[in-house]
Amino acid sequence: MTKAVQTKSQKRQEARHAQILDAAAACFVKEGFHGTSMSKVAAEAKMSVGHIYHYFASKEEIILALVEREQEQTLVKVSEALTIPAEDLVEGFTERLSDSLCNHATPFQSILNHEILAEAQRNPKVAEKVYETDAMVREIFTKMFRERLGIEDCEARIEAMSAMFHGLGSRTQRNPNIDIDGLLPITREFLRQIFGK
Amino acid sequence: MTKAVQTKSQKRQEARHAQILDAAAACFVKEGFHGTSMSKVAAEAKMSVGHIYHYFASKEEIILALVEREQEQTLVKVSEALTIPAEDLVEGFTERLSDSLCNHATPFQSILNHEILAEAQRNPKVAEKVYETDAMVREIFTKMFRERLGIEDCEARIEAMSAMFHGLGSRTQRNPNIDIDGLLPITREFLRQIFGK
């Protein structure tokens, strides 16, 4: 097999991999991790069950791969914070909070997050991935606090900031009439406190 | 049927009702709403499937009754806030936040919350119940802000405070080594800002 052919086959493998994960995510969103079977994933992916098993040995493997993919996307998004100049941090994060409030209103992503967090408490392997992602996110924010703001002791600040991000996200699910614009001044004030600005 | 007999039968009915909801909650925590069937609920409750159907016409009815029971418990807990004197609100809420952080570390309640919020985004009837609970909670807090703190325009404050409560709860699920005591000063400062103290 030549290198070019290998690459083509690898690309096809990756595309199939992504296709299965997309189908699995769609199933999990519709019927939960526990309401989804490998045959349902296969039907959604328009592939045979045997073909699915060629890529993933079990539903657990699919779940773990999906959590890993979510991890990669989260890290890309969080790393963008490192490109914000120190003087723009309060405004940059206020904007991100507002964006994330609008995004959390998308049921697909939010159901998937609930499924992952519920499953993390049932399955230690999923929990490990969730802990790992969060540790990586905290590391990025620690770098930001130390290098951009000169704040060494930032653990509690990062916890409170992360809580506010996750918590505001869940507000749209409990109050469909939430006044996002009305929240901006109070979150801006909160971020000033967190960033010591 | 005499009144005494009726009461006894009502009590038995209520006990059976609670027994089914407890069993259903245990199943949902283990296998999610969608991984749970009426026969699994029956096995967990040590009752026949026919007996379960005598109390609930469908799994959806069980889910809605469970969300209602959660609603009642939430309202009892939140109403306690109305008994805190104005000058003790910051400390009282800091303590409650710290307690809620410890409680969220209990997988049972936290999985159930994730299941409910995920299902609310699939099933409009569940969503209605979640919205209704949140509206009632906001009403209690509005009363608290107006009567205790003389703050009329409190919508954004209540949203930010609720976000912090929910968000800190989810932190224990992402960071098992969270330093709860280290978080107290920063949450106290946040609550001072929210309560205008």
Coordinates of C-alpha atoms in Angstrom, one line a residue:
Chain A
M1 CA 0.0 0.0 0.0
T2 CA 1.5 3.4 -1.0
K3 CA 1.5 6.3 1.4
A4 CA -1.1 8.2 -0.7
V5 CA -3.5 5.2 -0.5
Q6 CA -3.0 4.9 3.2
T7 CA -3.8 8.5 3.7
K8 CA -7.0 8.1 1.6
S9 CA -8.0 5.1 3.7
Q10 CA -7.2 6.9 6.9
K11 CA -9.4 9.8 5.8
R12 CA -12.2 7.5 5.0
Q13 CA -11.8 5.8 8.4
E14 CA -11.9 9.2 10.1
A15 CA -15.0 10.2 8.2
R16 CA -16.8 6.9 9.2
H17 CA -15.7 7.5 12.8
A18 CA -17.2 11.0 12.7
Q19 CA -20.3 9.7 11.0
I20 CA -20.9 7.1 13.8
L21 CA -20.3 9.7 16.5
D22 CA -22.7 12.1 14.9
A23 CA -25.3 9.3 14.7
A24 CA -24.7 8.2 18.2
A25 CA -25.0 11.8 19.5
A26 CA -28.3 12.2 17.7
C27 CA -29.6 8.9 19.3
F28 CA -28.4 9.9 22.8
V29 CA -30.1 13.3 22.4
K30 CA -33.4 11.6 21.4
E31 CA -33.4 8.6 23.8
G32 CA -30.5 8.9 26.2
F33 CA -27.4 6.7 26.5
H34 CA -29.5 4.0 28.1
G35 CA -32.3 4.1 25.5
T36 CA -29.8 3.8 22.7
S37 CA -28.6 0.4 21.3
M38 CA -25.9 -0.3 18.8
S39 CA -28.6 -1.2 16.2
K40 CA -30.2 2.2 16.7
V41 CA -26.9 3.9 16.2
A42 CA -26.4 1.8 13.0
A43 CA -29.8 2.8 11.7
E44 CA -29.2 6.4 12.4
A45 CA -25.7 6.3 10.7
K46 CA -27.2 4.3 7.8
M47 CA -24.6 1.6 8.3
S48 CA -24.8 -2.1 9.3
V49 CA -24.4 -3.1 12.9
G50 CA -21.3 -5.1 11.9
H51 CA -19.8 -2.1 10.3
I52 CA -20.3 -0.1 13.6
Y53 CA -18.6 -2.9 15.6
H54 CA -15.7 -2.7 13.2
Y55 CA -15.0 0.8 14.5
F56 CA -16.2 0.6 18.2
A57 CA -16.3 -2.6 20.3
S58 CA -19.1 -1.4 22.5
K59 CA -21.6 1.4 23.2
E60 CA -19.3 2.4 26.0
E61 CA -16.5 3.0 23.5
I62 CA -18.7 5.2 21.5
I63 CA -19.7 7.2 24.6
L64 CA -16.0 7.7 25.5
A65 CA -15.1 8.7 22.0
L66 CA -17.9 11.2 22.0
V67 CA -16.8 12.7 25.3
E68 CA -13.3 13.0 23.9
R69 CA -14.6 14.8 20.9
E70 CA -16.6 17.2 23.2
Q71 CA -13.3 17.6 25.2
E72 CA -11.4 18.7 22.1
Q73 CA -14.1 21.2 21.1
T74 CA -14.2 22.6 24.6
L75 CA -10.4 23.1 24.8
V76 CA -10.3 24.9 21.4
K77 CA -13.0 27.2 22.6
V78 CA -11.4 27.9 26.0
S79 CA -7.9 28.4 24.5
E80 CA -9.3 31.3 22.6
A81 CA -9.5 33.1 25.9
L82 CA -5.7 33.2 25.9
T83 CA -5.7 35.5 22.9
I84 CA -7.7 38.2 24.7
P85 CA -5.5 41.2 25.9
A86 CA -5.7 41.8 29.7
E87 CA -7.5 45.0 29.4
D88 CA -10.3 43.4 27.3
L89 CA -10.8 40.4 29.6
V90 CA -13.9 41.7 31.4
E91 CA -15.7 42.6 28.1
G92 CA -14.4 39.6 26.2
F93 CA -15.8 37.2 28.9
T94 CA -19.0 39.1 29.3
E95 CA -19.6 38.6 25.6
R96 CA -18.7 34.9 25.9
L97 CA -21.1 34.5 28.7
S98 CA -23.9 36.1 26.7
D99 CA -23.0 33.9 23.7
S100 CA -23.0 30.8 25.8
L101 CA -26.4 31.7 27.2
C102 CA -27.7 31.8 23.7
N103 CA -25.9 28.5 22.8
H104 CA -27.3 26.7 25.8
A105 CA -30.7 27.5 24.5
T106 CA -29.9 24.9 21.7
P107 CA -31.4 21.7 23.1
F108 CA -29.0 19.3 21.2
Q109 CA -25.8 20.4 23.0
S110 CA -27.5 20.9 26.3
I111 CA -29.2 17.5 26.3
L112 CA -25.8 15.9 25.4
N113 CA -24.1 17.7 28.3
H114 CA -26.8 16.4 30.7
E115 CA -26.4 12.9 29.3
I116 CA -22.6 13.1 29.7
L117 CA -22.7 14.4 33.3
A118 CA -25.4 11.9 34.4
E119 CA -23.4 9.1 32.8
A120 CA -20.1 10.3 34.5
Q121 CA -21.8 9.5 37.8
R122 CA -22.6 6.0 36.7
N123 CA -19.5 5.1 34.8
P124 CA -16.0 5.9 36.3
K125 CA -14.4 5.8 32.8
V126 CA -16.7 8.6 31.6
A127 CA -16.1 10.5 34.9
E128 CA -12.3 10.3 34.3
K129 CA -12.8 12.0 30.9
V130 CA -15.0 14.7 32.4
Y131 CA -12.4 15.3 35.2
E132 CA -9.6 15.3 32.7
T133 CA -11.3 17.9 30.5
D134 CA -12.1 20.1 33.5
A135 CA -8.5 19.9 34.7
M136 CA -7.2 20.9 31.3
V137 CA -9.6 23.9 31.2
R138 CA -8.5 25.0 34.7
E139 CA -4.9 24.8 33.6
I140 CA -5.6 27.1 30.6
F141 CA -7.4 29.6 32.9
T142 CA -4.6 29.4 35.5
K143 CA -2.1 30.3 32.8
M144 CA -4.4 33.2 31.9
F145 CA -4.7 34.5 35.4
R146 CA -1.0 34.2 36.1
E147 CA 0.4 35.6 32.8
R148 CA -2.3 38.2 32.0
L149 CA -3.5 39.3 35.3
G150 CA -0.5 38.5 37.6
I151 CA -2.8 36.6 39.9
E152 CA -1.0 33.6 41.3
D153 CA -3.6 32.3 43.7
C154 CA -6.5 31.8 41.3
E155 CA -8.1 28.5 42.1
A156 CA -11.2 29.8 43.8
R157 CA -11.6 32.6 41.2
I158 CA -11.5 29.9 38.4
E159 CA -14.1 27.8 40.2
A160 CA -16.5 30.7 40.7
M161 CA -16.1 31.8 37.1
S162 CA -16.7 28.3 35.8
A163 CA -19.7 27.9 38.1
M164 CA -21.2 31.1 36.7
F165 CA -20.6 30.0 33.1
H166 CA -22.2 26.6 33.7
G167 CA -25.0 28.0 35.9
L168 CA -26.0 30.7 33.5
G169 CA -26.2 28.1 30.8
S170 CA -28.6 26.1 32.8
R171 CA -30.8 29.1 33.5
T172 CA -32.2 29.2 29.9
Q173 CA -33.5 25.7 30.5
R174 CA -35.4 26.7 33.6
N175 CA -36.6 30.1 32.6
P176 CA -37.4 30.4 28.9
N177 CA -38.1 34.1 29.3
I178 CA -34.7 34.9 30.8
D179 CA -33.7 38.5 30.1
I180 CA -30.1 37.9 28.8
D181 CA -29.4 41.6 28.1
G182 CA -30.6 42.5 31.6
L183 CA -28.0 40.1 33.0
L184 CA -25.0 41.7 31.3
P185 CA -24.3 44.5 33.9
I186 CA -24.4 42.1 36.8
T187 CA -22.2 39.5 35.1
R188 CA -19.8 42.2 34.0
E189 CA -19.6 43.3 37.7
F190 CA -19.0 39.7 38.8
L191 CA -16.2 39.3 36.2
R192 CA -14.5 42.5 37.4
Q193 CA -14.5 41.1 40.9
I194 CA -13.1 37.7 39.6
F195 CA -10.4 39.4 37.5
G196 CA -9.6 42.0 40.1
K197 CA -10.3 44.8 37.6
Chain B
M1 CA -67.4 3.1 53.6
T2 CA -66.8 5.1 56.8
K3 CA -64.5 8.2 56.8
A4 CA -61.9 6.4 58.9
V5 CA -61.7 3.5 56.4
Q6 CA -61.5 6.0 53.5
T7 CA -58.6 7.8 55.3
K8 CA -56.8 4.5 55.8
S9 CA -57.3 3.6 52.1
Q10 CA -56.1 7.0 51.1
K11 CA -53.0 6.6 53.3
R12 CA -52.3 3.3 51.7
Q13 CA -52.8 4.8 48.2
E14 CA -50.3 7.6 49.1
A15 CA -47.8 5.1 50.4
R16 CA -48.0 3.0 47.2
H17 CA -47.7 6.2 45.1
A18 CA -44.5 7.1 47.0
Q19 CA -43.2 3.6 46.7
I20 CA -43.6 3.6 42.9
L21 CA -42.0 7.1 42.6
D22 CA -39.0 5.9 44.8
A23 CA -38.6 2.8 42.6
A24 CA -38.9 4.8 39.4
A25 CA -36.3 7.4 40.7
A26 CA -33.9 4.5 41.5
C27 CA -34.4 3.1 38.0
F28 CA -34.0 6.5 36.3
V29 CA -30.8 7.0 38.2
K30 CA -29.4 3.6 37.2
E31 CA -30.6 3.5 33.6
G32 CA -32.1 6.9 32.6
F33 CA -35.7 7.7 31.7
H34 CA -35.3 6.0 28.4
G35 CA -33.5 2.9 29.7
T36 CA -36.4 2.3 32.1
S37 CA -39.6 0.4 31.3
M38 CA -42.7 0.0 33.4
S39 CA -41.7 -3.6 34.1
K40 CA -38.4 -2.5 35.5
V41 CA -40.2 0.0 37.8
A42 CA -42.5 -2.8 38.9
A43 CA -39.6 -5.1 39.7
E44 CA -37.8 -2.4 41.6
A45 CA -41.0 -1.5 43.5
K46 CA -41.6 -5.3 44.1
M47 CA -45.1 -4.8 42.7
S48 CA -46.9 -6.3 39.6
V49 CA -46.9 -4.3 36.4
G50 CA -50.7 -4.3 36.5
H51 CA -50.5 -2.8 40.0
I52 CA -48.2 0.0 38.7
Y53 CA -50.7 0.8 35.9
H54 CA -53.4 1.0 38.5
Y55 CA -51.6 4.1 39.8
F56 CA -50.0 5.5 36.7
A57 CA -51.3 5.2 33.1
S58 CA -47.8 5.6 31.6
K59 CA -44.1 6.1 32.2
E60 CA -44.7 9.7 31.3
E61 CA -47.2 10.1 34.1
I62 CA -44.6 8.7 36.5
I63 CA -42.0 11.1 35.3
L64 CA -44.4 14.1 35.7
A65 CA -45.3 13.0 39.2
L66 CA -41.7 12.6 40.1
V67 CA -40.9 16.1 38.8
E68 CA -43.8 17.4 40.8
R69 CA -42.5 15.8 44.0
E70 CA -39.1 17.3 43.3
Q71 CA -40.9 20.7 42.8
E72 CA -42.5 20.4 46.3
Q73 CA -39.2 19.6 47.9
T74 CA -37.5 22.5 46.2
L75 CA -40.2 25.0 47.2
V76 CA -40.0 23.8 50.9
K77 CA -36.2 24.3 50.8
V78 CA -36.3 27.7 49.1
S79 CA -39.1 29.0 51.3
E80 CA -36.8 28.6 54.3
A81 CA -34.9 31.5 52.8
L82 CA -37.8 33.7 53.8
T83 CA -37.2 33.0 57.5
I84 CA -33.6 34.5 57.4
P85 CA -33.4 38.0 58.8
A86 CA -32.0 40.7 56.4
E87 CA -28.8 41.1 58.3
D88 CA -28.0 37.4 58.1
L89 CA -28.8 36.9 54.4
V90 CA -25.2 36.9 53.2
E91 CA -24.0 34.4 55.8
G92 CA -27.2 32.3 55.5
F93 CA -26.9 32.0 51.7
T94 CA -23.1 31.4 51.9
E95 CA -23.8 28.5 54.2
R96 CA -26.6 27.2 51.9
L97 CA -24.2 27.4 48.9
S98 CA -21.6 25.4 50.8
D99 CA -24.3 22.8 51.9
S100 CA -25.6 22.6 48.3
L101 CA -22.0 21.9 47.1
C102 CA -21.8 19.0 49.5
N103 CA -25.3 17.7 48.5
H104 CA -24.6 17.9 44.8
A105 CA -21.7 15.5 45.4
T106 CA -24.5 12.9 46.1
P107 CA -24.8 11.2 42.7
F108 CA -28.5 10.1 43.2
Q109 CA -29.9 13.6 43.3
S110 CA -27.6 15.0 40.8
I111 CA -28.2 12.3 38.2
L112 CA -32.0 12.7 38.7
N113 CA -31.6 16.5 38.1
H114 CA -29.7 15.8 34.8
E115 CA -32.3 13.3 33.7
I116 CA -35.1 15.8 34.4
L117 CA -33.4 18.7 32.6
A118 CA -32.5 16.5 29.6
E119 CA -36.1 15.2 29.4
A120 CA -37.5 18.7 29.8
Q121 CA -35.9 19.5 26.4
R122 CA -37.5 16.4 24.8
N123 CA -40.9 16.5 26.4
P124 CA -42.8 19.8 26.6
K125 CA -44.9 18.6 29.5
V126 CA -41.8 18.0 31.6
A127 CA -40.5 21.4 30.4
E128 CA -43.7 23.1 31.7
K129 CA -43.2 21.6 35.1
V130 CA -39.5 22.7 35.2
Y131 CA -40.5 26.3 34.1
E132 CA -43.3 26.3 36.7
T133 CA -41.0 25.3 39.5
D134 CA -38.5 27.9 38.5
A135 CA -41.2 30.6 38.3
M136 CA -42.3 29.7 41.8
V137 CA -38.8 29.9 43.1
R138 CA -38.2 33.3 41.5
E139 CA -41.4 34.5 43.0
I140 CA -40.2 33.5 46.5
F141 CA -36.9 35.2 45.9
T142 CA -38.6 38.4 44.5
K143 CA -40.6 38.6 47.8
M144 CA -37.4 38.2 49.7
F145 CA -35.6 41.0 47.8
R146 CA -38.5 43.4 48.0
E147 CA -39.6 42.8 51.6
R148 CA -36.2 42.1 53.2
L149 CA -33.8 44.2 51.2
G150 CA -36.1 46.8 49.7
I151 CA -34.8 46.0 46.2
E152 CA -37.7 46.2 43.7
D153 CA -35.8 45.6 40.5
C154 CA -34.3 42.2 41.4
E155 CA -34.8 40.0 38.3
A156 CA -31.2 40.0 37.1
R157 CA -30.0 39.6 40.7
I158 CA -32.2 36.5 41.1
E159 CA -31.0 35.1 37.8
A160 CA -27.3 35.5 38.7
M161 CA -27.8 34.1 42.2
S162 CA -29.7 31.1 40.8
A163 CA -26.9 30.6 38.2
M164 CA -24.3 30.6 40.9
F165 CA -26.2 28.0 43.0
H166 CA -26.8 25.6 40.0
G167 CA -23.3 26.2 38.6
L168 CA -21.4 25.6 41.9
G169 CA -23.5 22.4 42.2
S170 CA -22.2 21.1 38.9
R171 CA -18.6 22.0 39.8
T172 CA -18.3 19.0 42.1
Q173 CA -19.2 16.8 39.2
R174 CA -16.3 18.1 37.1
N175 CA -13.7 18.7 39.7
P176 CA -13.7 16.0 42.4
N177 CA -10.9 17.8 44.3
I178 CA -12.8 21.1 44.5
D179 CA -11.8 23.2 47.5
I180 CA -15.2 24.1 49.0
D181 CA -13.8 26.1 51.9
G182 CA -11.5 28.0 49.6
L183 CA -14.6 29.1 47.6
L184 CA -16.5 30.6 50.6
P185 CA -14.8 34.1 50.6
I186 CA -15.5 34.6 46.9
T187 CA -19.1 33.4 47.1
R188 CA -19.6 35.6 50.2
E189 CA -18.3 38.6 48.2
F190 CA -20.6 37.7 45.3
L191 CA -23.7 37.4 47.5
R192 CA -22.8 40.8 49.1
Q193 CA -22.9 42.3 45.6
I194 CA -26.2 40.5 44.8
F195 CA -27.9 41.6 48.1
G196 CA -26.4 45.1 47.9
K197 CA -24.8 44.6 51.3

